[in-house]
mmCIF file of C-alpha atoms in Angstrom:
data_model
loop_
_atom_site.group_PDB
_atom_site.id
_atom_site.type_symbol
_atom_site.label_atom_id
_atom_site.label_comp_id
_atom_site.label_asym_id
_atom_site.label_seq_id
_atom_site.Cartn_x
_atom_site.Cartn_y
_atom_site.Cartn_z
ATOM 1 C CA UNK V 1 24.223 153.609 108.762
ATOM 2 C CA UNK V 2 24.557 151.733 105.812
ATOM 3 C CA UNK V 3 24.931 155.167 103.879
ATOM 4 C CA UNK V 4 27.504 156.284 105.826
ATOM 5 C CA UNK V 5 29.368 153.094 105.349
ATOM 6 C CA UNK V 6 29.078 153.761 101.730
ATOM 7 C CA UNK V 7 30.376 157.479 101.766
ATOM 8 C CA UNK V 8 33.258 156.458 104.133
ATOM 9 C CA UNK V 9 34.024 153.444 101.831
ATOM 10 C CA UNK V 10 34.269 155.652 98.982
ATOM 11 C CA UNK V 11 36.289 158.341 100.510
ATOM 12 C CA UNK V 12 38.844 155.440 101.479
ATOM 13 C CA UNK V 13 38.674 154.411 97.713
ATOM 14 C CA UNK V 14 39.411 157.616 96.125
ATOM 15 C CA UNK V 15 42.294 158.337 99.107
ATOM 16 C CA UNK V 16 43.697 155.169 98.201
ATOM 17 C CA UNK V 17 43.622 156.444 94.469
ATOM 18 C CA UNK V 18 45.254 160.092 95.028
ATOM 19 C CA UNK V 19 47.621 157.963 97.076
ATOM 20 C CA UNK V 20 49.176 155.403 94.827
ATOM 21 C CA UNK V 21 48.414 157.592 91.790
ATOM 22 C CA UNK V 22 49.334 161.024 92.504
ATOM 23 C CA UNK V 23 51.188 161.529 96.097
ATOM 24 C CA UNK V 24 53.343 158.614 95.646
ATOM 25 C CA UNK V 25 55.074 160.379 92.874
ATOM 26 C CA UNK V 26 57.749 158.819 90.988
ATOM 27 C CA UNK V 27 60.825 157.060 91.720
ATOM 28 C CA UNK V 28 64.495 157.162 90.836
ATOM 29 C CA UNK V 29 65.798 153.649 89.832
ATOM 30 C CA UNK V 30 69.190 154.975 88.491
ATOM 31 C CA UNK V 31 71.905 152.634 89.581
ATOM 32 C CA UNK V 32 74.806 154.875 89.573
ATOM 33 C CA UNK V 33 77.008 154.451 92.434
ATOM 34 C CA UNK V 34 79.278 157.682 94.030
ATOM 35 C CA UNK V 35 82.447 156.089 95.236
ATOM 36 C CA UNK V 36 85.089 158.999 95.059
ATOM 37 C CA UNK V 37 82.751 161.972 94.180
ATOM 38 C CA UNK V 38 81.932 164.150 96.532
ATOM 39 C CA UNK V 39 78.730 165.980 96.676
ATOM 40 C CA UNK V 40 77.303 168.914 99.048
ATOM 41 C CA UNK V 41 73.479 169.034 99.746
ATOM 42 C CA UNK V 42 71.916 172.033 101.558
ATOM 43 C CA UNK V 43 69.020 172.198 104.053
ATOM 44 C CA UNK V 44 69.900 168.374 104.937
ATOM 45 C CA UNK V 45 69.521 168.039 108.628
ATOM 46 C CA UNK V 46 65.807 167.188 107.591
ATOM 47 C CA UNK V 47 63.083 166.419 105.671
ATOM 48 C CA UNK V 48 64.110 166.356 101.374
ATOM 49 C CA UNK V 49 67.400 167.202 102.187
ATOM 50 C CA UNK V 50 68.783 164.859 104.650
ATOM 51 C CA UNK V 51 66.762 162.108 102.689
ATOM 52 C CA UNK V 52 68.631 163.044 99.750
ATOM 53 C CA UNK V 53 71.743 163.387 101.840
ATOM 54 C CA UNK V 54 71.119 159.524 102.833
ATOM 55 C CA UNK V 55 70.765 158.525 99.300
ATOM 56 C CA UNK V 56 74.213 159.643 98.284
ATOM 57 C CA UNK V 57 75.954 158.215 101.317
ATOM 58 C CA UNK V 58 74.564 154.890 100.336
ATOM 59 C CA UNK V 59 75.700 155.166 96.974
ATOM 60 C CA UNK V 60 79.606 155.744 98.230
ATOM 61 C CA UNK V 61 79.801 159.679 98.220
ATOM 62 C CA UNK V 62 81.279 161.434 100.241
ATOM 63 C CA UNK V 63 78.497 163.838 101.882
ATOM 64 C CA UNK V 64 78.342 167.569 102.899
ATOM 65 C CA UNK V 65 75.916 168.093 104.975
ATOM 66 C CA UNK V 66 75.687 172.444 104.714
ATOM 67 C CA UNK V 67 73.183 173.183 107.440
ATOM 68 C CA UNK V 68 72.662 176.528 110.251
ATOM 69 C CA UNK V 69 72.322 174.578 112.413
ATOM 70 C CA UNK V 70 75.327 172.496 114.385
ATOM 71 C CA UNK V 71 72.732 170.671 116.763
ATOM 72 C CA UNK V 72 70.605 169.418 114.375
ATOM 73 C CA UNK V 73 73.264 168.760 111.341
ATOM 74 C CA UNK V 74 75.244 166.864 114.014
ATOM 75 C CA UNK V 75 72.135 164.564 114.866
ATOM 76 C CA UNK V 76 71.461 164.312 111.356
ATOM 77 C CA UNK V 77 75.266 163.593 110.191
ATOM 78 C CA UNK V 78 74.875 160.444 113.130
ATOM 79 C CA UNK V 79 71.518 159.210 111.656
ATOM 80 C CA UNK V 80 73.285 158.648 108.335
ATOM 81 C CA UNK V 81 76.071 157.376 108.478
ATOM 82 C CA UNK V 82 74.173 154.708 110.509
ATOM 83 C CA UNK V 83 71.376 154.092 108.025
ATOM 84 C CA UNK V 84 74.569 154.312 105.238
ATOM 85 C CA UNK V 85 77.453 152.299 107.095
ATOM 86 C CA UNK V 86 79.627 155.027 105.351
ATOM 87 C CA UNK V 87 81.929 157.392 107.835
ATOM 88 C CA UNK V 88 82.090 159.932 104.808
ATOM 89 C CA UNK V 89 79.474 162.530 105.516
ATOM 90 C CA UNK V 90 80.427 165.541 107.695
ATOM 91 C CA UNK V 91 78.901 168.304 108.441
ATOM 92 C CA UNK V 92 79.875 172.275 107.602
ATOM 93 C CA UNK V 93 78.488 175.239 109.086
ATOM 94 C CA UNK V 94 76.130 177.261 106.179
ATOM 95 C CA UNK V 95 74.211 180.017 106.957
ATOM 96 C CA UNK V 96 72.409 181.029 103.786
ATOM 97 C CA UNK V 97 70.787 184.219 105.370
ATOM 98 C CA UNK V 98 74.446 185.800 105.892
ATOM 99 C CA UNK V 99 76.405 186.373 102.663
ATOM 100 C CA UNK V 100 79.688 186.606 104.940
ATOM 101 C CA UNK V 101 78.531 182.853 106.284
ATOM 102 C CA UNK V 102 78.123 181.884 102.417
ATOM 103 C CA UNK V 103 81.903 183.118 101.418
ATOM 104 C CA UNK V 104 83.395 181.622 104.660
ATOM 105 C CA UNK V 105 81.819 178.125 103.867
ATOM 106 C CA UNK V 106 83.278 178.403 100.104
ATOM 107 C CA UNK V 107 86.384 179.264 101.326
ATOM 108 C CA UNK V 108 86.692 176.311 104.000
ATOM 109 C CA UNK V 109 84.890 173.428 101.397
ATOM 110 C CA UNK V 110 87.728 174.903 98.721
ATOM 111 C CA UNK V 111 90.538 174.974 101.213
ATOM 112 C CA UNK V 112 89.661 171.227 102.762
ATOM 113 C CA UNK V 113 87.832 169.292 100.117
ATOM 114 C CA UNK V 114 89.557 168.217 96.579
ATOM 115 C CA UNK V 115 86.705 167.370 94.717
ATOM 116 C CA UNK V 116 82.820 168.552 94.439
ATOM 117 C CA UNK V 117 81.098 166.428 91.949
ATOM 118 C CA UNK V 118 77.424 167.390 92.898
ATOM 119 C CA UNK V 119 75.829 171.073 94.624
ATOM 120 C CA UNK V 120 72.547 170.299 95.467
ATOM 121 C CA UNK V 121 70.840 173.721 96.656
ATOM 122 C CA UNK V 122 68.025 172.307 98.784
ATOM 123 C CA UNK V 123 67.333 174.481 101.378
ATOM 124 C CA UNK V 124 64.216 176.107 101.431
ATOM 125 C CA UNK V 125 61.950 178.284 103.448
ATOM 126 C CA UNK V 126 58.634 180.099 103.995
ATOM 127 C CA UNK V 127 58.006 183.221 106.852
ATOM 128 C CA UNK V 128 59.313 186.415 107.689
ATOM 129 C CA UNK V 129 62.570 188.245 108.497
ATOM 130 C CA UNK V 130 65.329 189.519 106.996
ATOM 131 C CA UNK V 131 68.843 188.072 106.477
ATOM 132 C CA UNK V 132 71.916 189.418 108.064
ATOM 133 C CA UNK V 133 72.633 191.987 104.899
ATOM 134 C CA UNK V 134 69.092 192.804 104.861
ATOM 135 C CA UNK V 135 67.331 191.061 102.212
ATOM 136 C CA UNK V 136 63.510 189.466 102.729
ATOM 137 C CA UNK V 137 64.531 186.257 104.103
ATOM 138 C CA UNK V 138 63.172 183.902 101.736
ATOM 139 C CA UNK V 139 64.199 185.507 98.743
ATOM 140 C CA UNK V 140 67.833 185.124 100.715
ATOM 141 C CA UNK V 141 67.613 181.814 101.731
ATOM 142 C CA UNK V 142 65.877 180.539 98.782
ATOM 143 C CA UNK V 143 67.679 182.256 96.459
ATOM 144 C CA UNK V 144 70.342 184.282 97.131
ATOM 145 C CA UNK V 145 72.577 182.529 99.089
ATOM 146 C CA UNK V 146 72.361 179.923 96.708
ATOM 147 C CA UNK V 147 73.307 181.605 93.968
ATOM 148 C CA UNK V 148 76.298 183.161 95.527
ATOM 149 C CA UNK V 149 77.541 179.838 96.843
ATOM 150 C CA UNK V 150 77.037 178.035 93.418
ATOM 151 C CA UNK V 151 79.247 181.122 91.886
ATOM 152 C CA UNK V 152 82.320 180.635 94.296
ATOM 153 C CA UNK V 153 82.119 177.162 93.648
ATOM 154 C CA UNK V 154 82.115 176.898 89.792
ATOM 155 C CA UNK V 155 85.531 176.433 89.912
ATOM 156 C CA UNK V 156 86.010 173.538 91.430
ATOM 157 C CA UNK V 157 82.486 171.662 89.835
ATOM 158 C CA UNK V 158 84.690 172.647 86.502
ATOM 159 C CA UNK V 159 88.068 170.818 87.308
ATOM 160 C CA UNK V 160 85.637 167.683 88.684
ATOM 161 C CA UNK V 161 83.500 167.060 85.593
ATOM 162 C CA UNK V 162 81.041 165.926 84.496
ATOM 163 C CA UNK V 163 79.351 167.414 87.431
ATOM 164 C CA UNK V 164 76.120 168.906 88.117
ATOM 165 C CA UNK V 165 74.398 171.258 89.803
ATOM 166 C CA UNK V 166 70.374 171.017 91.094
ATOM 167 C CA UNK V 167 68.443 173.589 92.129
ATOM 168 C CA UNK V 168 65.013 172.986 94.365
ATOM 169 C CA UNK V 169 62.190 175.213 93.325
ATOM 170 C CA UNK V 170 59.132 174.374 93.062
ATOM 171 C CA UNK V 171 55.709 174.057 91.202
ATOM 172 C CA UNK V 172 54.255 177.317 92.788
ATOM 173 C CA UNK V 173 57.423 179.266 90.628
ATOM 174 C CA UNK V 174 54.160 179.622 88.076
ATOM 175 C CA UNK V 175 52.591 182.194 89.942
ATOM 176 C CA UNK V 176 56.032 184.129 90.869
ATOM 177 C CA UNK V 177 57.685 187.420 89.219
ATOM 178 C CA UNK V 178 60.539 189.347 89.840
ATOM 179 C CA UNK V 179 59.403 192.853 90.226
ATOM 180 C CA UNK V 180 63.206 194.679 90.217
ATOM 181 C CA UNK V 181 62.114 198.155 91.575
ATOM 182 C CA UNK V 182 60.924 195.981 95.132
ATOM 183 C CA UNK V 183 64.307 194.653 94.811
ATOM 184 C CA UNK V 184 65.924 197.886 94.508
ATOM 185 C CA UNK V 185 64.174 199.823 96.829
ATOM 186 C CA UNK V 186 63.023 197.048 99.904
ATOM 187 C CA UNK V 187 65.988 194.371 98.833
ATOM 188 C CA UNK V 188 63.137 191.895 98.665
ATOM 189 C CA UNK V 189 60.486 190.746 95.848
ATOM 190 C CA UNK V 190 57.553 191.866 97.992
ATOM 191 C CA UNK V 191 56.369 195.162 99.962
ATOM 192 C CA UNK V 192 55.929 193.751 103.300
ATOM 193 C CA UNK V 193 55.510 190.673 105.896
ATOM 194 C CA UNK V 194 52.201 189.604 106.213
ATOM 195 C CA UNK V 195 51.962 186.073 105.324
ATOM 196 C CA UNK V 196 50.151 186.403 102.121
ATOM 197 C CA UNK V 197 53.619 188.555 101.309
ATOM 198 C CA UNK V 198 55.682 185.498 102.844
ATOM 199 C CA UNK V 199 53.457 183.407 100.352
ATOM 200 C CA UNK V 200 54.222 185.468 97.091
ATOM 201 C CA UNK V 201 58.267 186.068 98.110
ATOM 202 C CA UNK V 202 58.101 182.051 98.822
ATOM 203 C CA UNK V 203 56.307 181.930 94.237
ATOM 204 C CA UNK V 204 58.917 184.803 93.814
ATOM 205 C CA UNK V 205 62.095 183.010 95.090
ATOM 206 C CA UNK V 206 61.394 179.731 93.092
ATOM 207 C CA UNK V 207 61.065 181.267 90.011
ATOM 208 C CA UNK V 208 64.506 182.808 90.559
ATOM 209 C CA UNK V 209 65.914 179.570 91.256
ATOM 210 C CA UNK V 210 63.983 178.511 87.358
ATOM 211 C CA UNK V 211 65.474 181.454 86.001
ATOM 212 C CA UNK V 212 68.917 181.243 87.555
ATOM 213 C CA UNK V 213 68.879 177.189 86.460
ATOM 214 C CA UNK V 214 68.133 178.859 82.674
ATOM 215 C CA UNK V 215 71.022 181.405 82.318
ATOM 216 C CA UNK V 216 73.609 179.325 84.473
ATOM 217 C CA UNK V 217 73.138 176.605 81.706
ATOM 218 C CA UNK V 218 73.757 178.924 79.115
ATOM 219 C CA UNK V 219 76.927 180.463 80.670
ATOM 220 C CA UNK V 220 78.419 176.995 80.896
ATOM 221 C CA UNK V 221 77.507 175.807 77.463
ATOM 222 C CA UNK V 222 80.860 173.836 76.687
ATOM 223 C CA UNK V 223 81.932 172.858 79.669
ATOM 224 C CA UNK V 224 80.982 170.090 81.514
ATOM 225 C CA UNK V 225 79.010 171.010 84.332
ATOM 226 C CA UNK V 226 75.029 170.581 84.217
ATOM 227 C CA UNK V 227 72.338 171.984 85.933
ATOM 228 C CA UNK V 228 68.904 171.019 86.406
ATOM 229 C CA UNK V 229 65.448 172.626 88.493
ATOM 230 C CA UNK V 230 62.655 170.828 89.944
ATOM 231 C CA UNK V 231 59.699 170.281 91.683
ATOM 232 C CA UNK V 232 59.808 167.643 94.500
ATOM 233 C CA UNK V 233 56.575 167.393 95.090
ATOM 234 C CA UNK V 234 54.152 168.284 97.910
ATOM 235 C CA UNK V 235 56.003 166.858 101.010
ATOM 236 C CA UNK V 236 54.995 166.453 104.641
ATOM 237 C CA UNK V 237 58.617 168.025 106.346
ATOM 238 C CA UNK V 238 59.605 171.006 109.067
ATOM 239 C CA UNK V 239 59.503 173.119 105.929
ATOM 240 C CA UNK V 240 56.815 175.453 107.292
ATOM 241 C CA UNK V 241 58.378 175.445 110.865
ATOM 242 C CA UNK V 242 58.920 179.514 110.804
ATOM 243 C CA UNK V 243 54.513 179.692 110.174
ATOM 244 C CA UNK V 244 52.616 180.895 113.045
ATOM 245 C CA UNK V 245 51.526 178.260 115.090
ATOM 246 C CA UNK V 246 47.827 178.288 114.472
ATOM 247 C CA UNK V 247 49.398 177.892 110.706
ATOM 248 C CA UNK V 248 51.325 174.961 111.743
ATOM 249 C CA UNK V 249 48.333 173.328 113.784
ATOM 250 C CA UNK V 250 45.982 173.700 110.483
ATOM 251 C CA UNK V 251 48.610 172.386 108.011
ATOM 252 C CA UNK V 252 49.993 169.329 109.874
ATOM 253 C CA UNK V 253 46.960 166.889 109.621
ATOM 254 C CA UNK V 254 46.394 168.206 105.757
ATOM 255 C CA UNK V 255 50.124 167.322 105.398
ATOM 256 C CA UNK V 256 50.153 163.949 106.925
ATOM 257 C CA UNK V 257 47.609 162.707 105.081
ATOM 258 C CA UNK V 258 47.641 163.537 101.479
ATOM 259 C CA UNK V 259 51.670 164.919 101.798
ATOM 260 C CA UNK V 260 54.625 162.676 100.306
ATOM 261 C CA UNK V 261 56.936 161.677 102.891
ATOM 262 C CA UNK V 262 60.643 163.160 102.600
ATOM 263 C CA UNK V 263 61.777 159.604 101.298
ATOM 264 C CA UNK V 264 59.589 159.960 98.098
ATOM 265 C CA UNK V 265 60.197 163.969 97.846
ATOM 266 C CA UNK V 266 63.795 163.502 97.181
ATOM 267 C CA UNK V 267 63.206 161.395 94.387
ATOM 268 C CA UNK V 268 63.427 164.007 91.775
ATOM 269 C CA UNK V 269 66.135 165.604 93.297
ATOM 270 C CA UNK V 270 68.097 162.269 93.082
ATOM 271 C CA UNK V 271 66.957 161.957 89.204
ATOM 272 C CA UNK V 272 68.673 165.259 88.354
ATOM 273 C CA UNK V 273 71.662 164.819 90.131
ATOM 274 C CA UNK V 274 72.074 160.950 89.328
ATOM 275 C CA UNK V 275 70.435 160.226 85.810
ATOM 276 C CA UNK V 276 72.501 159.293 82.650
ATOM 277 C CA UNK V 277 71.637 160.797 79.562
ATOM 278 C CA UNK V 278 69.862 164.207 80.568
ATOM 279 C CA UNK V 279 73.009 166.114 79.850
ATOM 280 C CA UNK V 280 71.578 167.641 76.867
ATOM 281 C CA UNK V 281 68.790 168.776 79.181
ATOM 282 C CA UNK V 282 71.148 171.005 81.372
ATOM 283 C CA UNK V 283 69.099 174.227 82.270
ATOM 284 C CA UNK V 284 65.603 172.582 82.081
ATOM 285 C CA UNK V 285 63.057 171.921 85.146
ATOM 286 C CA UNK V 286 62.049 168.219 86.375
ATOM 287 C CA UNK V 287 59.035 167.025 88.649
ATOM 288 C CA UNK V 288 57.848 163.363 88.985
ATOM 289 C CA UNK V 289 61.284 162.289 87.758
ATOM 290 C CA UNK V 290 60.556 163.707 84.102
ATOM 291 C CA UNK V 291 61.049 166.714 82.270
ATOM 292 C CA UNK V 292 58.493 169.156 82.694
ATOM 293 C CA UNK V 293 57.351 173.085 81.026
ATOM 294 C CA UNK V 294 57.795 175.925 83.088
ATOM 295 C CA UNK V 295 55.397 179.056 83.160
ATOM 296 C CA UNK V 296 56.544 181.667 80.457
ATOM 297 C CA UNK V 297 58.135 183.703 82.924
ATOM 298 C CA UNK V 298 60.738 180.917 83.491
ATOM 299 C CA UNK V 299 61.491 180.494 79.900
ATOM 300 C CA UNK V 300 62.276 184.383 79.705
ATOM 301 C CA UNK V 301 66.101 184.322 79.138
ATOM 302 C CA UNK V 302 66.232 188.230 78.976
ATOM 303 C CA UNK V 303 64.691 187.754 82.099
ATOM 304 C CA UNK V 304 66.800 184.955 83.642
ATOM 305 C CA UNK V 305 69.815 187.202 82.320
ATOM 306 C CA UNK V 306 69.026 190.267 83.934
ATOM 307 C CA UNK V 307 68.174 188.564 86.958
ATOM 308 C CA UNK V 308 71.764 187.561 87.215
ATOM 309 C CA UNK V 309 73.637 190.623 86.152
ATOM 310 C CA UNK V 310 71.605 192.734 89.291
ATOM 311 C CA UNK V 311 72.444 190.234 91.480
ATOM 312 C CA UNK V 312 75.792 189.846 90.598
ATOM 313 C CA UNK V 313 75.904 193.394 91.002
ATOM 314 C CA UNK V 314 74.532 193.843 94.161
ATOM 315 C CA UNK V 315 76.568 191.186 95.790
ATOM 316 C CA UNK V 316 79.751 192.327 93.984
ATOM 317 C CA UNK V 317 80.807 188.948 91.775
ATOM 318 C CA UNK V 318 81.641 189.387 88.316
ATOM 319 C CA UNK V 319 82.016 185.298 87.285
ATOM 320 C CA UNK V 320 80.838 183.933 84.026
ATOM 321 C CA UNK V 321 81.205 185.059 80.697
ATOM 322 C CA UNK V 322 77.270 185.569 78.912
ATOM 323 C CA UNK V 323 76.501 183.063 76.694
ATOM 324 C CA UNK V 324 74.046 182.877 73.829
ATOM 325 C CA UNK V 325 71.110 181.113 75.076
ATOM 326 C CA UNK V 326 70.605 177.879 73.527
ATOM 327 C CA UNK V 327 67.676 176.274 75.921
ATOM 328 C CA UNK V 328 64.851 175.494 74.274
#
C-alpha cells in the first residue's frame, strides 16, 4: 500500500509540475484598452475564439462575432456581453466553407461597419468533407476562407491603422507541406478522407496560414497594418467535434486533464493582436506569448509567394502588389 501511495504521490507531483509549468502557458498582461476600434474574431461562439471574443469586449471594442452558426453565435453574443457589461458585440453570419458566404459577409461588415481595427482568423477545424466549391474542408475552413476574407478586407484595416491582422495556426504547421499538384488535381492538400488524411490536411492547412502570415507581411511593408501567426497552445475546446465518436470518447479525458482551458489558449492570440512594440515583428509566428522559429518550410518565401499567387488565382482576386521580402 505504502508503494502505491508513493507512485500516486509522485504522479500528482509531476502533474502538478506539467501543470503550472507547461499547460498553464503564458499570459497576456498588456493593458491596452479598445474603446472605438472595432475588431472581428472568427470561430467565436466557443472555445479560443469566444474567449478571445470576451477579452476584447472587456477592453471597450466593439466585437464581431463571425460564426456558421446563428444558434450558437446568438448564445454566445448573450454570454458576453453579460460577462463584458458592453452591448457592442453582434453577431454576423460567416460561413468559411462557402466562398459566396465569405464575399457576402465582406460585403455586409464593409457596407454596415466604419471601422475594423483587428481580423482575428480563429476558426479552426479537423474531419472530413468538402466545402460548398469543393475544396477538402479543412484546408477551406482553415485556410481558404480566411485568406479570401482577409483580402476583401484590406481595405478597410488600411484606412483604420495601425491595425493588425492574426492568424491561428498551430505548432503541428512543422510537419505540414503544400503539395500543389493535390491542389490542382483533388482541390485539397491530401489524396483522400481517412482520418490520418484529415490529420495531415489539418499540418497542411496551418502551415498555409504560416506561409500566408509571411508573404501578407511583405505585401504590406509600408503601410500600417501588421500581421502576426501563432500557436495557442494545446486546448481542451469543441475543436475536434466533427471526429468520430469513439475519437471524441478517447480524446476528452486526455484533454481535460493535461489540456489548457480556452481562457489560457487565447492568451497568445490576445498578445498578437494587443501588444505594443511587436510592429517590427509583423509576419513572424508567436506561442507562449513570445516570438517563436517556424519549421523551414514556413520561412520559404518563394514558397509563401507561390502559395498566394495559385490561390489568388483559383479564387479569382488579384489584390496586393508583391513585395520584396524583408522577414527575417
Amino acid at each position: 500500500m505504502s508503494v502505491l501511495l508513493s507512485i500516486l504521490a509522485v504522479g500528482i507531483a509531476l502533474y502538478l509540475i506539467l501543470y503550472y509549468n507547461v499547460i498553464r502557458g503564458s499570459r497576456c498582461t498588456s493593458p491596452v484598452t479598445l474603446k472605438g476600434k472595432t475588431a472581428i474574431v472568427t470561430g467565436s461562439n466557443t472555445g479560443i475564439g469566444k474567449a478571445t471574443a470576451l477579452d476584447l469586449a472587456k477592453r471597450g471594442a466593439r466585437v464581431i462575432l463571425a460564426c456558421r452558426s446563428k444558434q450558437k453565435a446568438e448564445a454566445a453574443v448573450y454570454d458576453i456581453r453579460r460577462e463584458s457589461g458592453s452591448n457592442e458585440v453582434v453577431f454576423m453570419h460567416l460561413d468559411l466553407g462557402s466562398l459566396k458566404s465569405v464575399r457576402s459577409f465582406a460585403e455586409t461588415f464593409l457596407k454596415t461597419e466604419l471601422r475594423l481595427d483587428l481580423l482575428i482568423n480563429n476558426a479552426g477545424m479537423l474531419g472530413p468533407g468538402y466545402t460548398e466549391d469543393g475544396f477538402g474542408m479543412v484546408f477551406g475552413v482553415n485556410h481558404l476562407g480566411h485568406f479570401l476574407l482577409t483580402c476583401l478586407l484590406l481595405d478597410r484595416l488600411k484606412e483604420c491603422g495601425p491595425s493588425r491582422v492574426v492568424n491561428v495556426s498551430a505548432l503541428l504547421h512543422r510537419l505540414g507541406s503544400v503539395d500543389f499538384a493535390l491542389l490542382g488535381t483533388h482541390k485539397d492538400l491530401v489524396p483522400g478522407q481517412s482520418t490520418w488524411h484529415n490529420f495531415r490536411a489539418y499540418c497542411h492547412s496551418k502551415l498555409c496560414n504560416v506561409l500566408f502570415t509571411r508573404e501578407l507581411a511583405n505585401r504590406l511593408e509600408g503601410t500600417s497594418v501588421t500581421t502576426y501567426s501563432l500557436h495557442p497552445g494545446v486546448i481542451h475546446t469543441e475543436f475536434g467535434r466533427n471526429l468520430k465518436l469513439w475519437q471524441r470518447l478517447f480524446l476528452e479525458p486526455i484533454s481535460k486533464l493535461f489540456f489548457m482551458d480556452a481562457e489560457r489558449g487565447a492568451q497568445t492570440t490576445l498578445y498578437c493582436a494587443l501588444q505594443e512594440g511587436i510592429e517590427p515583428l509583423s509576419g513572424r509566428y508567436f506561442s507562449s506569448c513570445a516570438l517563436q522559429e517556424v519549421s523551414a518550410k514556413g520561412r520559404d518565401d518563394a514558397l509563401a509567394r507561390k502559395l498566394w499567387e495559385v490561390l489568388d488565382h483559383r479564387i479569382g482576386l488579384s489584390l496586393l502588389p508583391e513585395r520584396t521580402p524583408q522577414i527575417s
